[in-house]
């Protein structure tokens, strides 16, 4: 599959991040805990340079505990501040505010010594589309001002939001990068909904996901759909699921589009199970 999605507003978002970086004290980089490596935009490091940063692994309720712990250990080994969060259920969000104050403790003390009265921290939140930025902001702010949705491209422009405590947050639209050099990264982004389904061959994408799940999480797949997948090709597994779920046309013909959407939707919602698609040790196999 040739997967790329870089609409015009993403170029504008890069410019927005660059031009507003001087206004903030710290950057909150949001990753998808199911794909921490693939959901890390390589352009972000170049854009924010040496600005203090907190890595937040969001959607931790959708990834498995083993994967969460491995990635936490990985980021800690690189001396980066990392927080595990589930913004929908408001888990871990308070830790973000506490960590931001901790990282900036010396800077805030220096402000006080200089007689600067304002003790508010200005932060910028960045991440790929559909990683949960708006949901996290609503959780942090205690309001429902940021529009949310389970599809990429909801946030279109920048907005300043007052959070709990002493933090003002600059929200930015989700941003990808112009070209995915590794097919594994591209597929992981597509599986998790960071790329619009409308631009892809949804049936091939679902077959690729089935192939991955048969390899990594066979038991979860079998339990969810009450099927056996041993020695089955992905298309055979898809057909078994279609019959189980009634994704059929007249004369018992399989509705491949319908069953493809069903499989992808149930994976993204965590209904198949808590699944981590990549681990730190997998990085070496990527391009």
mmCIF file of C-alpha atoms in Angstrom:
data_model
loop_
_atom_site.group_PDB
_atom_site.id
_atom_site.type_symbol
_atom_site.label_atom_id
_atom_site.label_comp_id
_atom_site.label_asym_id
_atom_site.label_seq_id
_atom_site.Cartn_x
_atom_site.Cartn_y
_atom_site.Cartn_z
ATOM 1 C CA UNK A 1 0.000 0.000 0.000
ATOM 2 C CA UNK A 2 1.167 3.520 -0.800
ATOM 3 C CA UNK A 3 0.093 5.493 2.275
ATOM 4 C CA UNK A 4 0.635 9.244 2.514
ATOM 5 C CA UNK A 5 -1.571 12.081 3.742
ATOM 6 C CA UNK A 6 -0.243 15.610 4.047
ATOM 7 C CA UNK A 7 -2.992 18.174 3.425
ATOM 8 C CA UNK A 8 -2.148 21.863 3.158
ATOM 9 C CA UNK A 9 -3.096 22.770 6.727
ATOM 10 C CA UNK A 10 -0.301 20.545 8.068
ATOM 11 C CA UNK A 11 2.336 22.722 6.398
ATOM 12 C CA UNK A 12 0.648 25.718 8.022
ATOM 13 C CA UNK A 13 0.756 23.907 11.381
ATOM 14 C CA UNK A 14 4.528 23.476 11.097
ATOM 15 C CA UNK A 15 4.839 27.207 10.538
ATOM 16 C CA UNK A 16 2.480 27.858 13.462
ATOM 17 C CA UNK A 17 4.576 25.725 15.817
ATOM 18 C CA UNK A 18 7.789 27.442 14.746
ATOM 19 C CA UNK A 19 6.422 30.967 15.056
ATOM 20 C CA UNK A 20 4.807 30.395 18.476
ATOM 21 C CA UNK A 21 7.534 28.329 20.099
ATOM 22 C CA UNK A 22 9.151 31.403 21.641
ATOM 23 C CA UNK A 23 5.894 32.108 23.512
ATOM 24 C CA UNK A 24 5.897 28.836 25.475
ATOM 25 C CA UNK A 25 7.977 27.419 28.311
ATOM 26 C CA UNK A 26 7.447 23.740 27.590
ATOM 27 C CA UNK A 27 6.136 21.382 24.897
ATOM 28 C CA UNK A 28 3.767 18.488 25.623
ATOM 29 C CA UNK A 29 4.299 15.847 22.945
ATOM 30 C CA UNK A 30 1.361 13.456 22.723
ATOM 31 C CA UNK A 31 1.959 9.911 21.436
ATOM 32 C CA UNK A 32 -0.376 6.963 20.874
ATOM 33 C CA UNK A 33 0.619 4.316 23.425
ATOM 34 C CA UNK A 34 -0.237 1.542 20.944
ATOM 35 C CA UNK A 35 2.402 2.897 18.518
ATOM 36 C CA UNK A 36 4.771 5.230 20.436
ATOM 37 C CA UNK A 37 7.472 5.126 17.778
ATOM 38 C CA UNK A 38 5.221 5.393 14.726
ATOM 39 C CA UNK A 39 3.158 8.196 16.281
ATOM 40 C CA UNK A 40 6.251 10.294 16.999
ATOM 41 C CA UNK A 41 6.528 12.887 14.255
ATOM 42 C CA UNK A 42 10.265 13.102 13.368
ATOM 43 C CA UNK A 43 9.809 16.763 12.403
ATOM 44 C CA UNK A 44 8.842 17.704 15.973
ATOM 45 C CA UNK A 45 12.387 17.229 17.296
ATOM 46 C CA UNK A 46 13.713 19.629 14.682
ATOM 47 C CA UNK A 47 10.941 22.155 15.277
ATOM 48 C CA UNK A 48 11.161 22.414 19.070
ATOM 49 C CA UNK A 49 14.942 21.967 19.278
ATOM 50 C CA UNK A 50 16.056 22.228 22.947
ATOM 51 C CA UNK A 51 12.757 23.452 24.410
ATOM 52 C CA UNK A 52 11.804 21.497 27.588
ATOM 53 C CA UNK A 53 9.438 18.662 26.747
ATOM 54 C CA UNK A 54 7.119 16.113 28.341
ATOM 55 C CA UNK A 55 6.209 12.949 26.443
ATOM 56 C CA UNK A 56 2.634 11.800 27.118
ATOM 57 C CA UNK A 57 1.651 8.312 26.016
ATOM 58 C CA UNK A 58 -2.102 8.675 25.560
ATOM 59 C CA UNK A 59 -4.751 5.983 24.987
ATOM 60 C CA UNK A 60 -2.962 3.732 27.479
ATOM 61 C CA UNK A 61 -6.250 1.898 28.056
ATOM 62 C CA UNK A 62 -6.048 0.596 24.472
ATOM 63 C CA UNK A 63 -2.457 -0.680 24.674
ATOM 64 C CA UNK A 64 -1.429 -3.610 26.827
ATOM 65 C CA UNK A 65 0.302 -3.264 30.180
ATOM 66 C CA UNK A 66 3.467 -5.034 29.025
ATOM 67 C CA UNK A 67 3.877 -2.587 26.160
ATOM 68 C CA UNK A 68 3.141 0.421 28.358
ATOM 69 C CA UNK A 69 5.824 -0.563 30.844
ATOM 70 C CA UNK A 70 8.409 -1.306 28.158
ATOM 71 C CA UNK A 71 7.910 2.107 26.589
ATOM 72 C CA UNK A 72 8.018 3.904 29.932
ATOM 73 C CA UNK A 73 11.314 2.166 30.702
ATOM 74 C CA UNK A 74 12.601 3.075 27.245
ATOM 75 C CA UNK A 75 11.852 6.778 27.598
ATOM 76 C CA UNK A 76 13.208 6.915 31.116
ATOM 77 C CA UNK A 77 16.431 5.325 29.845
ATOM 78 C CA UNK A 78 16.779 8.305 27.491
ATOM 79 C CA UNK A 79 16.263 10.734 30.405
ATOM 80 C CA UNK A 80 12.983 12.040 28.996
ATOM 81 C CA UNK A 81 9.974 12.915 31.128
ATOM 82 C CA UNK A 82 7.178 10.494 30.244
ATOM 83 C CA UNK A 83 3.580 10.235 31.470
ATOM 84 C CA UNK A 84 1.092 7.427 30.843
ATOM 85 C CA UNK A 85 -2.408 8.792 30.273
ATOM 86 C CA UNK A 86 -5.954 7.855 29.378
ATOM 87 C CA UNK A 87 -7.550 11.219 28.732
ATOM 88 C CA UNK A 88 -11.062 9.864 28.149
ATOM 89 C CA UNK A 89 -11.210 8.566 31.725
ATOM 90 C CA UNK A 90 -9.052 11.392 33.124
ATOM 91 C CA UNK A 91 -6.286 8.988 34.189
ATOM 92 C CA UNK A 92 -2.784 10.417 34.439
ATOM 93 C CA UNK A 93 -3.787 13.910 33.358
ATOM 94 C CA UNK A 94 -3.001 15.566 36.695
ATOM 95 C CA UNK A 95 0.484 14.071 36.469
ATOM 96 C CA UNK A 96 1.074 16.153 33.340
ATOM 97 C CA UNK A 97 0.550 19.411 35.217
ATOM 98 C CA UNK A 98 2.716 18.234 38.111
ATOM 99 C CA UNK A 99 5.488 17.115 35.763
ATOM 100 C CA UNK A 100 5.423 20.411 33.857
ATOM 101 C CA UNK A 101 5.924 22.343 37.086
ATOM 102 C CA UNK A 102 8.683 19.941 38.112
ATOM 103 C CA UNK A 103 10.561 20.269 34.814
ATOM 104 C CA UNK A 104 10.293 24.066 34.969
ATOM 105 C CA UNK A 105 10.948 24.403 38.701
ATOM 106 C CA UNK A 106 14.281 26.208 38.300
ATOM 107 C CA UNK A 107 12.902 28.542 35.647
ATOM 108 C CA UNK A 108 9.902 29.477 37.810
ATOM 109 C CA UNK A 109 12.131 30.113 40.831
ATOM 110 C CA UNK A 110 14.359 32.360 38.715
ATOM 111 C CA UNK A 111 11.295 34.349 37.679
ATOM 112 C CA UNK A 112 10.371 34.909 41.302
ATOM 113 C CA UNK A 113 13.902 36.035 42.126
ATOM 114 C CA UNK A 114 13.675 38.603 39.337
ATOM 115 C CA UNK A 115 10.383 39.854 40.758
ATOM 116 C CA UNK A 116 8.263 38.590 37.890
ATOM 117 C CA UNK A 117 4.822 38.190 39.395
ATOM 118 C CA UNK A 118 3.237 35.988 36.769
ATOM 119 C CA UNK A 119 3.880 32.368 37.709
ATOM 120 C CA UNK A 120 1.803 30.838 34.927
ATOM 121 C CA UNK A 121 3.402 28.245 32.705
ATOM 122 C CA UNK A 122 2.765 28.433 28.991
ATOM 123 C CA UNK A 123 2.773 25.105 27.197
ATOM 124 C CA UNK A 124 2.245 23.933 23.633
ATOM 125 C CA UNK A 125 0.665 20.567 22.852
ATOM 126 C CA UNK A 126 1.738 18.790 19.666
ATOM 127 C CA UNK A 127 1.022 15.416 18.116
ATOM 128 C CA UNK A 128 -0.271 13.517 15.121
ATOM 129 C CA UNK A 129 -3.959 13.585 14.090
ATOM 130 C CA UNK A 130 -6.434 11.575 16.185
ATOM 131 C CA UNK A 131 -3.978 11.048 19.058
ATOM 132 C CA UNK A 132 -6.438 12.551 21.536
ATOM 133 C CA UNK A 133 -5.194 16.122 21.974
ATOM 134 C CA UNK A 134 -8.649 17.689 22.218
ATOM 135 C CA UNK A 135 -9.885 15.061 24.684
ATOM 136 C CA UNK A 136 -6.782 15.568 26.828
ATOM 137 C CA UNK A 137 -7.249 19.342 26.784
ATOM 138 C CA UNK A 138 -10.877 19.008 27.867
ATOM 139 C CA UNK A 139 -9.763 16.746 30.704
ATOM 140 C CA UNK A 140 -6.990 19.114 31.797
ATOM 141 C CA UNK A 141 -9.156 22.210 31.589
ATOM 142 C CA UNK A 142 -12.238 20.735 33.203
ATOM 143 C CA UNK A 143 -14.432 21.904 30.358
ATOM 144 C CA UNK A 144 -15.598 20.743 26.951
ATOM 145 C CA UNK A 145 -14.389 23.619 24.831
ATOM 146 C CA UNK A 146 -12.190 21.682 22.419
ATOM 147 C CA UNK A 147 -14.091 19.752 19.766
ATOM 148 C CA UNK A 148 -13.341 16.032 19.795
ATOM 149 C CA UNK A 149 -13.970 13.127 17.469
ATOM 150 C CA UNK A 150 -12.633 9.690 16.609
ATOM 151 C CA UNK A 151 -11.234 10.813 13.281
ATOM 152 C CA UNK A 152 -8.245 12.900 12.192
ATOM 153 C CA UNK A 153 -8.437 16.575 11.292
ATOM 154 C CA UNK A 154 -10.868 17.909 13.929
ATOM 155 C CA UNK A 155 -8.675 20.773 15.191
ATOM 156 C CA UNK A 156 -7.984 23.305 12.409
ATOM 157 C CA UNK A 157 -6.319 26.307 14.092
ATOM 158 C CA UNK A 158 -4.456 27.345 17.208
ATOM 159 C CA UNK A 159 -6.191 28.243 20.464
ATOM 160 C CA UNK A 160 -5.019 29.232 23.963
ATOM 161 C CA UNK A 161 -6.746 27.372 26.801
ATOM 162 C CA UNK A 162 -6.501 27.933 30.562
ATOM 163 C CA UNK A 163 -5.893 24.671 32.381
ATOM 164 C CA UNK A 164 -6.253 23.665 35.992
ATOM 165 C CA UNK A 165 -3.505 25.088 38.162
ATOM 166 C CA UNK A 166 -1.123 27.587 36.621
ATOM 167 C CA UNK A 167 -0.858 26.421 33.008
ATOM 168 C CA UNK A 168 -1.976 28.090 29.785
ATOM 169 C CA UNK A 169 -1.955 25.743 26.847
ATOM 170 C CA UNK A 170 -1.578 26.453 23.142
ATOM 171 C CA UNK A 171 -3.392 23.763 21.184
ATOM 172 C CA UNK A 172 -2.238 23.000 17.637
ATOM 173 C CA UNK A 173 -3.776 20.847 14.879
ATOM 174 C CA UNK A 174 -2.525 17.319 14.362
ATOM 175 C CA UNK A 175 0.482 17.127 12.104
ATOM 176 C CA UNK A 176 2.034 14.325 10.068
ATOM 177 C CA UNK A 177 5.121 14.491 7.881
ATOM 178 C CA UNK A 178 5.275 14.604 4.073
ATOM 179 C CA UNK A 179 6.556 11.068 3.414
ATOM 180 C CA UNK A 180 6.586 7.833 5.394
ATOM 181 C CA UNK A 181 9.860 6.050 4.697
ATOM 182 C CA UNK A 182 8.861 2.839 6.468
ATOM 183 C CA UNK A 183 5.757 0.829 5.548
ATOM 184 C CA UNK A 184 5.407 -0.384 9.147
ATOM 185 C CA UNK A 185 5.107 3.198 10.386
ATOM 186 C CA UNK A 186 2.596 4.042 7.657
ATOM 187 C CA UNK A 187 0.475 0.989 8.414
ATOM 188 C CA UNK A 188 0.541 1.615 12.168
ATOM 189 C CA UNK A 189 -0.690 5.162 11.611
ATOM 190 C CA UNK A 190 -3.419 3.913 9.292
ATOM 191 C CA UNK A 191 -4.491 1.107 11.644
ATOM 192 C CA UNK A 192 -4.979 3.523 14.540
ATOM 193 C CA UNK A 193 -6.885 6.136 12.528
ATOM 194 C CA UNK A 194 -4.249 8.872 12.210
ATOM 195 C CA UNK A 195 -4.783 8.880 8.438
ATOM 196 C CA UNK A 196 -8.172 9.407 6.848
ATOM 197 C CA UNK A 197 -9.765 6.126 5.790
ATOM 198 C CA UNK A 198 -11.242 7.864 2.756
ATOM 199 C CA UNK A 199 -7.856 8.093 1.016
ATOM 200 C CA UNK A 200 -6.993 4.406 1.461
ATOM 201 C CA UNK A 201 -7.989 0.990 0.189
ATOM 202 C CA UNK A 202 -9.910 0.044 3.315
ATOM 203 C CA UNK A 203 -10.173 -3.653 2.464
ATOM 204 C CA UNK A 204 -6.426 -4.061 1.953
ATOM 205 C CA UNK A 205 -5.810 -2.117 5.167
ATOM 206 C CA UNK A 206 -8.089 -4.454 7.120
ATOM 207 C CA UNK A 207 -6.326 -7.485 5.638
ATOM 208 C CA UNK A 208 -2.973 -6.042 6.725
ATOM 209 C CA UNK A 209 -4.352 -5.536 10.246
ATOM 210 C CA UNK A 210 -5.647 -9.116 10.355
ATOM 211 C CA UNK A 211 -2.222 -10.342 9.252
ATOM 212 C CA UNK A 212 -0.583 -8.357 12.069
ATOM 213 C CA UNK A 213 -3.068 -9.525 14.697
ATOM 214 C CA UNK A 214 -2.731 -13.169 13.640
ATOM 215 C CA UNK A 215 1.002 -12.800 14.181
ATOM 216 C CA UNK A 216 0.940 -10.808 17.440
ATOM 217 C CA UNK A 217 -2.437 -11.261 19.139
ATOM 218 C CA UNK A 218 -3.978 -14.408 17.706
ATOM 219 C CA UNK A 219 -5.822 -15.358 20.895
ATOM 220 C CA UNK A 220 -7.508 -11.963 21.223
ATOM 221 C CA UNK A 221 -8.669 -12.159 17.611
ATOM 222 C CA UNK A 222 -10.028 -15.687 18.061
ATOM 223 C CA UNK A 223 -11.827 -14.833 21.297
ATOM 224 C CA UNK A 224 -13.436 -11.676 19.937
ATOM 225 C CA UNK A 225 -14.909 -13.337 16.857
ATOM 226 C CA UNK A 226 -15.200 -16.940 18.087
ATOM 227 C CA UNK A 227 -13.067 -18.291 15.239
ATOM 228 C CA UNK A 228 -9.839 -20.222 14.706
ATOM 229 C CA UNK A 229 -7.086 -18.634 12.637
ATOM 230 C CA UNK A 230 -4.352 -21.277 12.585
ATOM 231 C CA UNK A 231 -3.026 -21.908 9.071
ATOM 232 C CA UNK A 232 -5.487 -19.373 7.641
ATOM 233 C CA UNK A 233 -4.673 -16.635 5.172
ATOM 234 C CA UNK A 234 -5.851 -13.113 6.162
ATOM 235 C CA UNK A 235 -8.631 -13.227 3.558
ATOM 236 C CA UNK A 236 -9.914 -16.481 5.076
ATOM 237 C CA UNK A 237 -9.933 -14.915 8.539
ATOM 238 C CA UNK A 238 -11.818 -11.901 7.180
ATOM 239 C CA UNK A 239 -14.406 -14.198 5.608
ATOM 240 C CA UNK A 240 -14.861 -16.111 8.850
ATOM 241 C CA UNK A 241 -15.469 -12.839 10.685
ATOM 242 C CA UNK A 242 -17.919 -11.727 7.990
ATOM 243 C CA UNK A 243 -20.019 -14.850 8.409
ATOM 244 C CA UNK A 244 -19.924 -14.598 12.202
ATOM 245 C CA UNK A 245 -21.038 -10.951 12.136
ATOM 246 C CA UNK A 246 -23.493 -11.173 9.273
ATOM 247 C CA UNK A 247 -21.541 -8.898 6.941
ATOM 248 C CA UNK A 248 -23.179 -10.434 3.911
ATOM 249 C CA UNK A 249 -24.868 -9.398 0.703
ATOM 250 C CA UNK A 250 -27.647 -11.311 -0.992
ATOM 251 C CA UNK A 251 -27.020 -14.988 -1.752
ATOM 252 C CA UNK A 252 -24.600 -15.189 1.184
ATOM 253 C CA UNK A 253 -21.939 -13.182 -0.624
ATOM 254 C CA UNK A 254 -19.467 -11.428 1.667
ATOM 255 C CA UNK A 255 -19.645 -7.663 2.047
ATOM 256 C CA UNK A 256 -15.885 -7.059 2.204
ATOM 257 C CA UNK A 257 -16.178 -3.304 2.667
ATOM 258 C CA UNK A 258 -18.553 -3.645 5.603
ATOM 259 C CA UNK A 259 -16.509 -6.294 7.402
ATOM 260 C CA UNK A 260 -13.320 -4.286 6.800
ATOM 261 C CA UNK A 261 -14.809 -1.232 8.495
ATOM 262 C CA UNK A 262 -16.078 -3.414 11.341
ATOM 263 C CA UNK A 263 -12.650 -4.930 12.048
ATOM 264 C CA UNK A 264 -10.838 -1.601 11.953
ATOM 265 C CA UNK A 265 -13.464 0.088 14.123
ATOM 266 C CA UNK A 266 -13.418 -2.654 16.749
ATOM 267 C CA UNK A 267 -9.620 -2.595 16.879
ATOM 268 C CA UNK A 268 -9.514 1.199 17.271
ATOM 269 C CA UNK A 269 -12.114 1.128 20.046
ATOM 270 C CA UNK A 270 -10.252 -1.585 21.921
ATOM 271 C CA UNK A 271 -13.053 -4.122 21.524
ATOM 272 C CA UNK A 272 -10.700 -6.811 20.224
ATOM 273 C CA UNK A 273 -8.533 -6.243 23.298
ATOM 274 C CA UNK A 274 -5.703 -4.112 24.608
ATOM 275 C CA UNK A 275 -3.096 -4.294 21.858
ATOM 276 C CA UNK A 276 0.359 -2.758 21.508
ATOM 277 C CA UNK A 277 1.477 -2.935 17.879
ATOM 278 C CA UNK A 278 5.155 -2.111 18.420
ATOM 279 C CA UNK A 279 7.753 -2.363 21.175
ATOM 280 C CA UNK A 280 11.107 -0.621 21.690
ATOM 281 C CA UNK A 281 12.965 -3.664 20.393
ATOM 282 C CA UNK A 282 11.052 -3.438 17.078
ATOM 283 C CA UNK A 283 12.582 -0.071 16.202
ATOM 284 C CA UNK A 284 15.781 -1.628 14.908
ATOM 285 C CA UNK A 285 13.773 -3.416 12.202
ATOM 286 C CA UNK A 286 12.320 -0.175 10.846
ATOM 287 C CA UNK A 287 13.967 1.822 8.053
#
